[in-house]
Each structure stands twice: as structure tokens, then as C-alpha cells.
Amino acid sequence: MQLIVSRLTQEAQDVLGLELRAPDGAALPAFTAGAHVDLHLPGAICRQYSLANSPLERDRYVLGVGLAPASRGGSAYVHQRLAVGDVVEVGAPRALFGLAPYASEHLFVAGGIGITPILSMVLWCEAHGHPWRLLYCVRTRARAAYAWTLARHGDRVALHVDQETDGVPPDLAGWLQRTPPGAHVYCCGPEGLMSAVGVAAAGVGVLRSATHFERFAAPASPVSAQPAGSFNVLLRRSGRTLSVQPGQSLLEALEEASVSVPFSCREGMCRSCEVPLLAGEAEHRDFVLSDEERDAHRSILPCVSRARSAELVLDL
Ligand code: FES
């Protein structure tokens, strides 16, 4: 959909707030807390940004865009070129990160710009009277986006500032110590913080299925470094068989054969390329399928995943 940039706000050092509305003021497609949208920018650049506002608001989307130090054009364009009144192409909201409906309490850990989906979740909890706590980790106070909004929630929000602790990491185990039974833990931030939260949550007895992560970028993975051999793919609907070569992704093989599959990140992060898998065993190299989904082998993300069996049969 084409949306107009209605407001730009400096939320913190290197964090720009972007408010988007329909040009005619119409209601926008609903979203759930933690959802994100694809932002299509000039130069065929597509970036995913989390929605930071309350899901109860239907007249606008609010994004918080951090300026990436090694920006490949996405965040640099937003920070340096985008202006109020510009029209941008925005995809429909997608939810890969969201609140567990039956959690007794929601415990959030945000690192830096990872606050954006968490803020939307906090707003949802506040609107519905659901218990929550937040540990917000930033390098400096100047980089703490939305701190003014969160300050009103008193001791529900704990702020950890690296610069003020001489680099001593946050006491995650201590913060999670008071976790009640049935609570769910959510983390969005740098890979190191997410790993530490995973370890700390497991340490206080939070089940893996009650721990949720939202990644900004594909982490270095031993699986993706493994050799990528060739395999065959049978496309059930057309009856065609394709051969995927070493070093070529399944998505690239499909594109080469003019088989159209939607995609966005091409890194196994967004799930937009997901294809039903009818037979064969996938070697899942993505970062979004759950353990249960991996074991079921009912779908595959062709941008990164490959075959463990000699052939895969896809519903294409
Ligand atoms: S394109 Fe994003 S997971 Fe495949």
C-alpha cells in the first residue's frame, strides 16, 4: 500500500520515528503487537521494521528506525533522505513475534532499537491491564528511544545503561529471578543479548517454548556454514523437476525456472518465502520456524533451506 510520511521525530541519537498514514486518512490494516512491515525504498531496497505504536490505533503506523552503522542503504535513506509528505510503499503487517495469549505475565528485554516491537507490546499490555515488566538495555542514555514514554511506568521499567556500569552486562538472572509460573519472556536486541536472555531464562526454569526472540539480522550460524550440496525438487502442481546446484539457493533455482515465490529478507528471517513441503526431509537453515515446525517438515523457507533427502516435493 502507498502511505504518506506524516511525521518524522528524533526519538534518540540515531533513532528516527516515522509516522505513516493513508493519503486519504482511511483506516490501515490491523496489526498485532510485535508485528512488522516491509518498507520498500528506492533502489529496490526492502527492509523490515517493527511497528512501535499501539495495535488499537488504526489510523497510523509508527516505526522506529535505527541508523545502522554499516547501512546498506535502508536506514541511511530513511534518516537522510526521507521527508514529511513523501509517499512510500509499505507491505501489510506481518506477525512473527507476538504475545502469548495465556501468559500469566509478560517479561520483556529490549536492547537498543529492539525496543520498537516491545513498545507496541507494552502498550497492548497497558491497554488490557495485563501484567508486564521491561528491562531496557542501551549503550548510553542518549540512545534510549521512547524513554520518556516508558518513564511513566515507574519501576515496571528497569533501564540498564552500559556507559554507566563500565560495560558490566545487565544482571539478567537477577531480573528474571521473580518470574512467576506461566510467565513468558520476550527479547529483541543484539544477538549477544538474546543468547544471554535464552541462558538466563532457562536458568530460572522458563521453558524454551515460553521464550520468544525477534532478530534484526541473521546470526552467524554453524548450519549455514555447512557445505551446500545439490538436490532435486519436484514441483507437484506443474510436474516439473528442478536441480538445485551447490552454492545456489532453492529460491534462486525456482526464480531461474520462472517459478514465482514471494520473498523479502532472503536470509531466513521473515518467512515470506515459505512454501508447503509435501514430501522429503528439509535441512532447515532459517531462524524463524519453531522446533515443532522443523520436525514436522511440512514447509520450507527456500531462500536459505535445503534438502536432507535426495529430493523434495513442493506444493508449487
Ligand atoms: S525471504 Fe525471508 S525467510 Fe525467505
mmCIF file of C-alpha atoms and ligand atoms in Angstrom:
data_model
loop_
_atom_site.group_PDB
_atom_site.id
_atom_site.type_symbol
_atom_site.label_atom_id
_atom_site.label_comp_id
_atom_site.label_asym_id
_atom_site.label_seq_id
_atom_site.Cartn_x
_atom_site.Cartn_y
_atom_site.Cartn_z
ATOM 1 C CA MET A 1 0.000 0.000 0.000
ATOM 2 C CA GLN A 2 1.111 3.585 -0.617
ATOM 3 C CA LEU A 3 1.371 5.559 2.618
ATOM 4 C CA ILE A 4 2.373 9.106 3.279
ATOM 5 C CA VAL A 5 5.083 10.125 5.759
ATOM 6 C CA SER A 6 3.018 12.306 8.086
ATOM 7 C CA ARG A 7 5.615 12.947 10.786
ATOM 8 C CA LEU A 8 9.317 12.443 11.498
ATOM 9 C CA THR A 9 10.598 12.631 15.066
ATOM 10 C CA GLN A 10 14.055 12.296 16.563
ATOM 11 C CA GLU A 11 13.411 9.657 19.240
ATOM 12 C CA ALA A 12 17.035 9.310 20.357
ATOM 13 C CA GLN A 13 20.535 9.581 18.990
ATOM 14 C CA ASP A 14 20.458 7.791 15.621
ATOM 15 C CA VAL A 15 16.820 6.727 16.058
ATOM 16 C CA LEU A 16 14.221 8.338 13.833
ATOM 17 C CA GLY A 17 10.497 7.934 14.461
ATOM 18 C CA LEU A 18 8.466 7.560 11.294
ATOM 19 C CA GLU A 19 4.693 8.041 11.283
ATOM 20 C CA LEU A 20 2.818 6.735 8.239
ATOM 21 C CA ARG A 21 -0.817 7.333 7.297
ATOM 22 C CA ALA A 22 -3.059 6.597 4.338
ATOM 23 C CA PRO A 23 -3.155 9.630 1.995
ATOM 24 C CA ASP A 24 -6.969 9.761 2.318
ATOM 25 C CA GLY A 25 -6.913 9.199 6.085
ATOM 26 C CA ALA A 26 -8.511 5.742 5.756
ATOM 27 C CA ALA A 27 -8.053 3.069 8.411
ATOM 28 C CA LEU A 28 -4.959 0.938 7.922
ATOM 29 C CA PRO A 29 -4.863 -2.881 8.058
ATOM 30 C CA ALA A 30 -4.934 -4.051 11.676
ATOM 31 C CA PHE A 31 -1.793 -5.423 13.288
ATOM 32 C CA THR A 32 -0.868 -7.298 16.429
ATOM 33 C CA ALA A 33 1.703 -6.170 18.996
ATOM 34 C CA GLY A 34 5.196 -7.147 17.839
ATOM 35 C CA ALA A 35 4.305 -7.195 14.121
ATOM 36 C CA HIS A 36 6.463 -5.633 11.427
ATOM 37 C CA VAL A 37 6.032 -4.205 7.940
ATOM 38 C CA ASP A 38 8.192 -4.219 4.836
ATOM 39 C CA LEU A 39 9.271 -0.744 3.787
ATOM 40 C CA HIS A 40 10.103 -0.530 0.077
ATOM 41 C CA LEU A 41 12.645 2.171 -0.665
ATOM 42 C CA PRO A 42 14.248 3.452 -3.884
ATOM 43 C CA GLY A 43 16.847 1.180 -5.439
ATOM 44 C CA ALA A 44 14.739 -1.972 -4.888
ATOM 45 C CA ILE A 45 15.618 -1.845 -1.196
ATOM 46 C CA CYS A 46 13.191 -3.631 1.114
ATOM 47 C CA ARG A 47 13.640 -3.506 4.878
ATOM 48 C CA GLN A 48 11.553 -4.870 7.714
ATOM 49 C CA TYR A 49 10.711 -2.500 10.567
ATOM 50 C CA SER A 50 8.682 -3.281 13.672
ATOM 51 C CA LEU A 51 5.558 -1.304 14.438
ATOM 52 C CA ALA A 52 6.061 0.643 17.664
ATOM 53 C CA ASN A 53 2.591 2.062 18.260
ATOM 54 C CA SER A 54 -0.457 0.547 19.911
ATOM 55 C CA PRO A 55 -2.313 -2.058 17.847
ATOM 56 C CA LEU A 56 -5.502 -0.260 18.906
ATOM 57 C CA GLU A 57 -4.568 2.652 16.647
ATOM 58 C CA ARG A 58 -5.938 2.100 13.172
ATOM 59 C CA ASP A 59 -5.106 5.458 11.622
ATOM 60 C CA ARG A 60 -1.326 5.255 11.611
ATOM 61 C CA TYR A 61 1.768 3.080 11.715
ATOM 62 C CA VAL A 62 4.733 4.245 13.779
ATOM 63 C CA LEU A 63 8.190 2.837 13.078
ATOM 64 C CA GLY A 64 11.426 3.468 14.939
ATOM 65 C CA VAL A 65 14.365 3.291 12.554
ATOM 66 C CA GLY A 66 17.862 2.993 13.982
ATOM 67 C CA LEU A 67 20.708 4.221 11.788
ATOM 68 C CA ALA A 68 22.725 1.081 11.099
ATOM 69 C CA PRO A 69 26.496 1.739 11.370
ATOM 70 C CA ALA A 70 27.102 -0.128 8.107
ATOM 71 C CA SER A 71 23.812 0.723 6.451
ATOM 72 C CA ARG A 72 23.341 -0.896 3.035
ATOM 73 C CA GLY A 73 21.046 1.954 2.106
ATOM 74 C CA GLY A 74 17.843 1.274 4.060
ATOM 75 C CA SER A 75 18.244 3.121 7.340
ATOM 76 C CA ALA A 76 20.601 5.701 5.771
ATOM 77 C CA TYR A 77 17.904 6.594 3.235
ATOM 78 C CA VAL A 78 15.255 6.908 5.941
ATOM 79 C CA HIS A 79 17.487 9.096 8.104
ATOM 80 C CA GLN A 80 18.977 11.303 5.406
ATOM 81 C CA ARG A 81 16.520 11.496 2.519
ATOM 82 C CA LEU A 82 13.011 10.737 3.658
ATOM 83 C CA ALA A 83 10.853 13.823 4.267
ATOM 84 C CA VAL A 84 7.379 14.587 5.563
ATOM 85 C CA GLY A 85 4.941 14.321 2.643
ATOM 86 C CA ASP A 86 6.881 11.597 0.822
ATOM 87 C CA VAL A 87 4.899 8.568 -0.293
ATOM 88 C CA VAL A 88 6.370 5.145 0.430
ATOM 89 C CA GLU A 89 5.342 1.619 -0.450
ATOM 90 C CA VAL A 90 4.592 -0.394 2.678
ATOM 91 C CA GLY A 91 3.679 -4.081 2.913
ATOM 92 C CA ALA A 92 0.828 -5.412 5.041
ATOM 93 C CA PRO A 93 1.749 -6.029 8.689
ATOM 94 C CA ARG A 94 3.115 -9.465 9.440
ATOM 95 C CA ALA A 95 3.356 -11.092 12.838
ATOM 96 C CA LEU A 96 6.324 -13.342 13.552
ATOM 97 C CA PHE A 97 6.814 -12.021 17.069
ATOM 98 C CA GLY A 98 3.820 -11.661 19.318
ATOM 99 C CA LEU A 99 2.360 -12.007 22.771
ATOM 100 C CA ALA A 100 1.453 -15.464 24.046
ATOM 101 C CA PRO A 101 -2.286 -15.334 24.778
ATOM 102 C CA TYR A 102 -2.234 -17.322 28.016
ATOM 103 C CA ALA A 103 0.924 -15.960 29.688
ATOM 104 C CA SER A 104 0.493 -15.060 33.354
ATOM 105 C CA GLU A 105 2.907 -12.139 32.910
ATOM 106 C CA HIS A 106 4.940 -10.745 30.028
ATOM 107 C CA LEU A 107 8.625 -10.095 30.735
ATOM 108 C CA PHE A 108 10.351 -8.004 28.087
ATOM 109 C CA VAL A 109 14.051 -7.482 27.480
ATOM 110 C CA ALA A 110 14.903 -4.901 24.813
ATOM 111 C CA GLY A 111 18.353 -3.999 23.528
ATOM 112 C CA GLY A 112 18.730 -0.658 21.736
ATOM 113 C CA ILE A 113 16.395 -0.314 18.765
ATOM 114 C CA GLY A 114 14.882 -3.666 19.794
ATOM 115 C CA ILE A 115 12.571 -1.518 21.906
ATOM 116 C CA THR A 116 10.272 -0.877 18.900
ATOM 117 C CA PRO A 117 8.223 -4.130 18.862
ATOM 118 C CA ILE A 118 8.448 -4.302 22.663
ATOM 119 C CA LEU A 119 6.938 -0.814 22.989
ATOM 120 C CA SER A 120 3.912 -1.943 20.988
ATOM 121 C CA MET A 121 3.604 -4.975 23.285
ATOM 122 C CA VAL A 122 3.869 -2.771 26.382
ATOM 123 C CA LEU A 123 1.106 -0.519 25.033
ATOM 124 C CA TRP A 124 -1.081 -3.574 24.420
ATOM 125 C CA CYS A 125 -0.483 -4.837 27.974
ATOM 126 C CA GLU A 126 -1.301 -1.428 29.411
ATOM 127 C CA ALA A 127 -4.500 -1.165 27.363
ATOM 128 C CA HIS A 128 -5.637 -4.615 28.518
ATOM 129 C CA GLY A 129 -4.433 -4.446 32.121
ATOM 130 C CA HIS A 130 -2.038 -7.368 31.649
ATOM 131 C CA PRO A 131 0.988 -7.613 33.996
ATOM 132 C CA TRP A 132 4.353 -6.871 32.438
ATOM 133 C CA ARG A 133 7.913 -5.769 33.219
ATOM 134 C CA LEU A 134 10.640 -4.442 30.970
ATOM 135 C CA LEU A 135 14.413 -4.465 31.145
ATOM 136 C CA TYR A 136 15.657 -1.927 28.594
ATOM 137 C CA CYS A 137 19.387 -2.103 27.777
ATOM 138 C CA VAL A 138 21.109 0.754 25.958
ATOM 139 C CA ARG A 139 24.683 1.829 25.379
ATOM 140 C CA THR A 140 24.066 5.433 26.516
ATOM 141 C CA ARG A 141 21.031 7.368 27.785
ATOM 142 C CA ALA A 142 21.117 9.451 24.616
ATOM 143 C CA ARG A 143 20.336 6.276 22.654
ATOM 144 C CA ALA A 144 17.342 5.262 24.771
ATOM 145 C CA ALA A 145 14.466 5.775 22.318
ATOM 146 C CA TYR A 146 10.988 6.208 23.818
ATOM 147 C CA ALA A 147 12.497 6.548 27.319
ATOM 148 C CA TRP A 148 10.120 9.471 28.001
ATOM 149 C CA THR A 149 7.110 7.267 27.177
ATOM 150 C CA LEU A 150 8.357 4.420 29.329
ATOM 151 C CA ALA A 151 9.330 6.612 32.291
ATOM 152 C CA ARG A 152 5.672 6.956 33.278
ATOM 153 C CA HIS A 153 5.523 3.251 34.140
ATOM 154 C CA GLY A 154 7.776 3.634 37.175
ATOM 155 C CA ASP A 155 9.546 0.534 38.464
ATOM 156 C CA ARG A 156 7.958 -1.723 35.863
ATOM 157 C CA VAL A 157 10.766 -0.473 33.625
ATOM 158 C CA ALA A 158 14.406 -1.081 34.540
ATOM 159 C CA LEU A 159 16.964 0.789 32.443
ATOM 160 C CA HIS A 160 20.472 -0.627 32.053
ATOM 161 C CA VAL A 161 22.964 1.841 30.575
ATOM 162 C CA ASP A 162 26.288 0.272 29.549
ATOM 163 C CA GLN A 163 28.140 3.572 29.832
ATOM 164 C CA GLU A 164 27.074 3.942 33.475
ATOM 165 C CA THR A 165 28.093 0.437 34.534
ATOM 166 C CA ASP A 166 31.563 0.458 32.931
ATOM 167 C CA GLY A 167 30.372 -2.163 30.482
ATOM 168 C CA VAL A 168 29.202 -4.625 33.147
ATOM 169 C CA PRO A 169 26.316 -6.508 31.489
ATOM 170 C CA PRO A 170 22.789 -6.424 32.916
ATOM 171 C CA ASP A 171 22.005 -8.875 35.714
ATOM 172 C CA LEU A 172 19.540 -10.925 33.682
ATOM 173 C CA ALA A 173 19.395 -13.788 36.156
ATOM 174 C CA GLY A 174 18.603 -11.361 38.973
ATOM 175 C CA TRP A 175 15.953 -9.561 36.946
ATOM 176 C CA LEU A 176 14.324 -12.860 35.954
ATOM 177 C CA GLN A 177 14.508 -14.231 39.475
ATOM 178 C CA ARG A 178 10.972 -13.056 40.302
ATOM 179 C CA THR A 179 9.486 -14.764 37.220
ATOM 180 C CA PRO A 180 6.097 -16.221 38.199
ATOM 181 C CA PRO A 181 4.910 -19.606 36.877
ATOM 182 C CA GLY A 182 3.334 -19.271 33.450
ATOM 183 C CA ALA A 183 5.226 -16.077 32.536
ATOM 184 C CA HIS A 184 6.632 -15.650 29.032
ATOM 185 C CA VAL A 185 9.924 -13.924 28.211
ATOM 186 C CA TYR A 186 10.432 -11.827 25.055
ATOM 187 C CA CYS A 187 13.676 -10.378 23.784
ATOM 188 C CA CYS A 188 14.542 -8.172 20.833
ATOM 189 C CA GLY A 189 18.051 -6.840 20.527
ATOM 190 C CA PRO A 190 21.583 -7.754 19.515
ATOM 191 C CA GLU A 191 22.491 -11.414 19.191
ATOM 192 C CA GLY A 192 24.656 -11.417 22.336
ATOM 193 C CA LEU A 193 21.814 -10.109 24.477
ATOM 194 C CA MET A 194 19.374 -12.648 23.040
ATOM 195 C CA SER A 195 21.768 -15.528 23.751
ATOM 196 C CA ALA A 196 22.239 -14.299 27.311
ATOM 197 C CA VAL A 197 18.481 -13.976 27.820
ATOM 198 C CA GLY A 198 17.970 -17.522 26.500
ATOM 199 C CA VAL A 199 20.503 -18.875 29.002
ATOM 200 C CA ALA A 200 19.172 -16.797 31.913
ATOM 201 C CA ALA A 201 15.525 -17.693 31.181
ATOM 202 C CA ALA A 202 16.366 -21.398 31.042
ATOM 203 C CA GLY A 203 18.298 -20.943 34.296
ATOM 204 C CA VAL A 204 15.178 -19.795 36.149
ATOM 205 C CA GLY A 205 13.067 -22.559 34.651
ATOM 206 C CA VAL A 206 11.320 -20.732 31.779
ATOM 207 C CA LEU A 207 10.542 -23.261 29.051
ATOM 208 C CA ARG A 208 12.074 -22.771 25.611
ATOM 209 C CA SER A 209 8.518 -22.560 24.243
ATOM 210 C CA ALA A 210 7.833 -19.636 26.609
ATOM 211 C CA THR A 211 10.892 -17.676 25.437
ATOM 212 C CA HIS A 212 10.447 -15.547 22.312
ATOM 213 C CA PHE A 213 13.034 -13.743 20.199
ATOM 214 C CA GLU A 214 12.879 -11.164 17.427
ATOM 215 C CA ARG A 215 16.038 -10.854 15.362
ATOM 216 C CA PHE A 216 17.246 -7.830 13.366
ATOM 217 C CA ALA A 217 19.615 -9.815 11.201
ATOM 218 C CA ALA A 218 20.540 -13.392 10.513
ATOM 219 C CA PRO A 219 23.062 -14.503 13.133
ATOM 220 C CA ALA A 220 26.250 -16.302 12.188
ATOM 221 C CA SER A 221 25.188 -19.918 12.165
ATOM 222 C CA PRO A 222 27.232 -23.100 12.042
ATOM 223 C CA VAL A 223 24.460 -24.642 9.907
ATOM 224 C CA SER A 224 24.693 -22.005 7.183
ATOM 225 C CA ALA A 225 28.446 -22.552 7.043
ATOM 226 C CA GLN A 226 27.978 -26.228 6.231
ATOM 227 C CA PRO A 227 28.614 -27.323 2.644
ATOM 228 C CA ALA A 228 25.601 -26.957 0.386
ATOM 229 C CA GLY A 229 25.251 -29.926 -1.956
ATOM 230 C CA SER A 230 22.928 -30.400 -4.916
ATOM 231 C CA PHE A 231 19.441 -31.875 -4.696
ATOM 232 C CA ASN A 232 16.307 -32.239 -6.800
ATOM 233 C CA VAL A 233 12.954 -30.592 -6.324
ATOM 234 C CA LEU A 234 9.709 -31.890 -7.785
ATOM 235 C CA LEU A 235 7.045 -29.228 -8.227
ATOM 236 C CA ARG A 236 3.857 -31.204 -7.698
ATOM 237 C CA ARG A 237 1.382 -28.874 -9.424
ATOM 238 C CA SER A 238 3.362 -28.427 -12.630
ATOM 239 C CA GLY A 239 5.120 -31.793 -12.565
ATOM 240 C CA ARG A 240 8.467 -30.110 -13.259
ATOM 241 C CA THR A 241 11.701 -31.276 -11.673
ATOM 242 C CA LEU A 242 14.464 -28.775 -10.903
ATOM 243 C CA SER A 243 18.020 -29.405 -9.882
ATOM 244 C CA VAL A 244 19.411 -27.093 -7.208
ATOM 245 C CA GLN A 245 23.151 -26.691 -7.627
ATOM 246 C CA PRO A 246 25.741 -26.354 -4.848
ATOM 247 C CA GLY A 247 26.075 -22.701 -3.940
ATOM 248 C CA GLN A 248 22.651 -21.924 -5.392
ATOM 249 C CA SER A 249 19.682 -21.415 -3.095
ATOM 250 C CA LEU A 250 16.407 -23.220 -3.689
ATOM 251 C CA LEU A 251 14.787 -19.801 -4.128
ATOM 252 C CA GLU A 252 17.335 -18.911 -6.836
ATOM 253 C CA ALA A 253 16.659 -22.219 -8.600
ATOM 254 C CA LEU A 254 12.918 -21.500 -8.554
ATOM 255 C CA GLU A 255 13.481 -17.975 -9.886
ATOM 256 C CA GLU A 256 15.762 -19.302 -12.635
ATOM 257 C CA ALA A 257 12.921 -21.618 -13.669
ATOM 258 C CA SER A 258 10.494 -18.634 -13.677
ATOM 259 C CA VAL A 259 8.567 -20.031 -10.702
ATOM 260 C CA SER A 260 7.410 -17.048 -8.743
ATOM 261 C CA VAL A 261 7.706 -17.199 -4.935
ATOM 262 C CA PRO A 262 7.297 -14.083 -2.789
ATOM 263 C CA PHE A 263 10.322 -13.076 -0.764
ATOM 264 C CA SER A 264 11.627 -10.244 1.348
ATOM 265 C CA CYS A 265 14.728 -10.758 3.512
ATOM 266 C CA ARG A 266 16.344 -13.690 1.628
ATOM 267 C CA GLU A 267 18.056 -14.530 4.920
ATOM 268 C CA GLY A 268 15.621 -16.951 6.552
ATOM 269 C CA MET A 269 14.251 -14.279 8.860
ATOM 270 C CA CYS A 270 10.874 -13.092 7.570
ATOM 271 C CA ARG A 271 9.004 -16.206 6.460
ATOM 272 C CA SER A 272 7.587 -14.507 3.379
ATOM 273 C CA CYS A 273 9.000 -17.186 1.037
ATOM 274 C CA GLU A 274 7.534 -20.141 2.956
ATOM 275 C CA VAL A 275 6.428 -22.987 0.654
ATOM 276 C CA PRO A 276 4.423 -26.108 1.620
ATOM 277 C CA LEU A 277 6.613 -29.211 1.631
ATOM 278 C CA LEU A 278 4.709 -32.338 0.544
ATOM 279 C CA ALA A 279 7.483 -34.939 0.791
ATOM 280 C CA GLY A 280 11.170 -35.189 1.576
ATOM 281 C CA GLU A 281 13.210 -34.035 4.515
ATOM 282 C CA ALA A 282 14.306 -30.415 4.664
ATOM 283 C CA GLU A 283 17.558 -29.145 6.091
ATOM 284 C CA HIS A 284 16.128 -26.079 7.797
ATOM 285 C CA ARG A 285 18.609 -23.199 7.825
ATOM 286 C CA ASP A 286 16.159 -20.444 8.741
ATOM 287 C CA PHE A 287 15.783 -18.566 12.035
ATOM 288 C CA VAL A 288 12.002 -18.426 12.380
ATOM 289 C CA LEU A 289 10.450 -21.905 12.292
ATOM 290 C CA SER A 290 9.744 -23.425 15.694
ATOM 291 C CA ASP A 291 11.280 -26.753 16.698
ATOM 292 C CA GLU A 292 7.880 -28.406 16.139
ATOM 293 C CA GLU A 293 7.596 -26.923 12.644
ATOM 294 C CA ARG A 294 11.111 -28.072 11.766
ATOM 295 C CA ASP A 295 10.415 -31.616 12.895
ATOM 296 C CA ALA A 296 7.106 -31.732 11.008
ATOM 297 C CA HIS A 297 8.790 -30.977 7.604
ATOM 298 C CA ARG A 298 5.556 -29.502 6.299
ATOM 299 C CA SER A 299 7.077 -26.301 4.940
ATOM 300 C CA ILE A 300 10.430 -24.894 3.909
ATOM 301 C CA LEU A 301 11.930 -21.413 3.512
ATOM 302 C CA PRO A 302 13.638 -21.743 0.110
ATOM 303 C CA CYS A 303 15.786 -18.614 0.481
ATOM 304 C CA VAL A 304 18.135 -20.462 2.853
ATOM 305 C CA SER A 305 16.956 -24.016 3.495
ATOM 306 C CA ARG A 306 17.974 -27.063 1.521
ATOM 307 C CA ALA A 307 17.308 -30.806 1.379
ATOM 308 C CA ARG A 308 18.500 -33.543 3.650
ATOM 309 C CA SER A 309 16.865 -36.164 1.411
ATOM 310 C CA ALA A 310 17.776 -36.584 -2.271
ATOM 311 C CA GLU A 311 14.535 -34.926 -3.370
ATOM 312 C CA LEU A 312 11.948 -32.520 -2.018
ATOM 313 C CA VAL A 313 8.369 -32.313 -3.285
ATOM 314 C CA LEU A 314 6.901 -28.826 -3.103
ATOM 315 C CA ASP A 315 3.304 -27.706 -3.476
ATOM 316 C CA LEU A 316 4.145 -25.431 -6.415
HETATM 317 S S1 FES B 1 12.674 -14.379 2.124
HETATM 318 FE FE1 FES B 1 12.625 -14.045 4.246
HETATM 319 S S2 FES B 1 12.611 -16.061 5.061
HETATM 320 FE FE2 FES B 1 12.837 -16.347 2.943
#
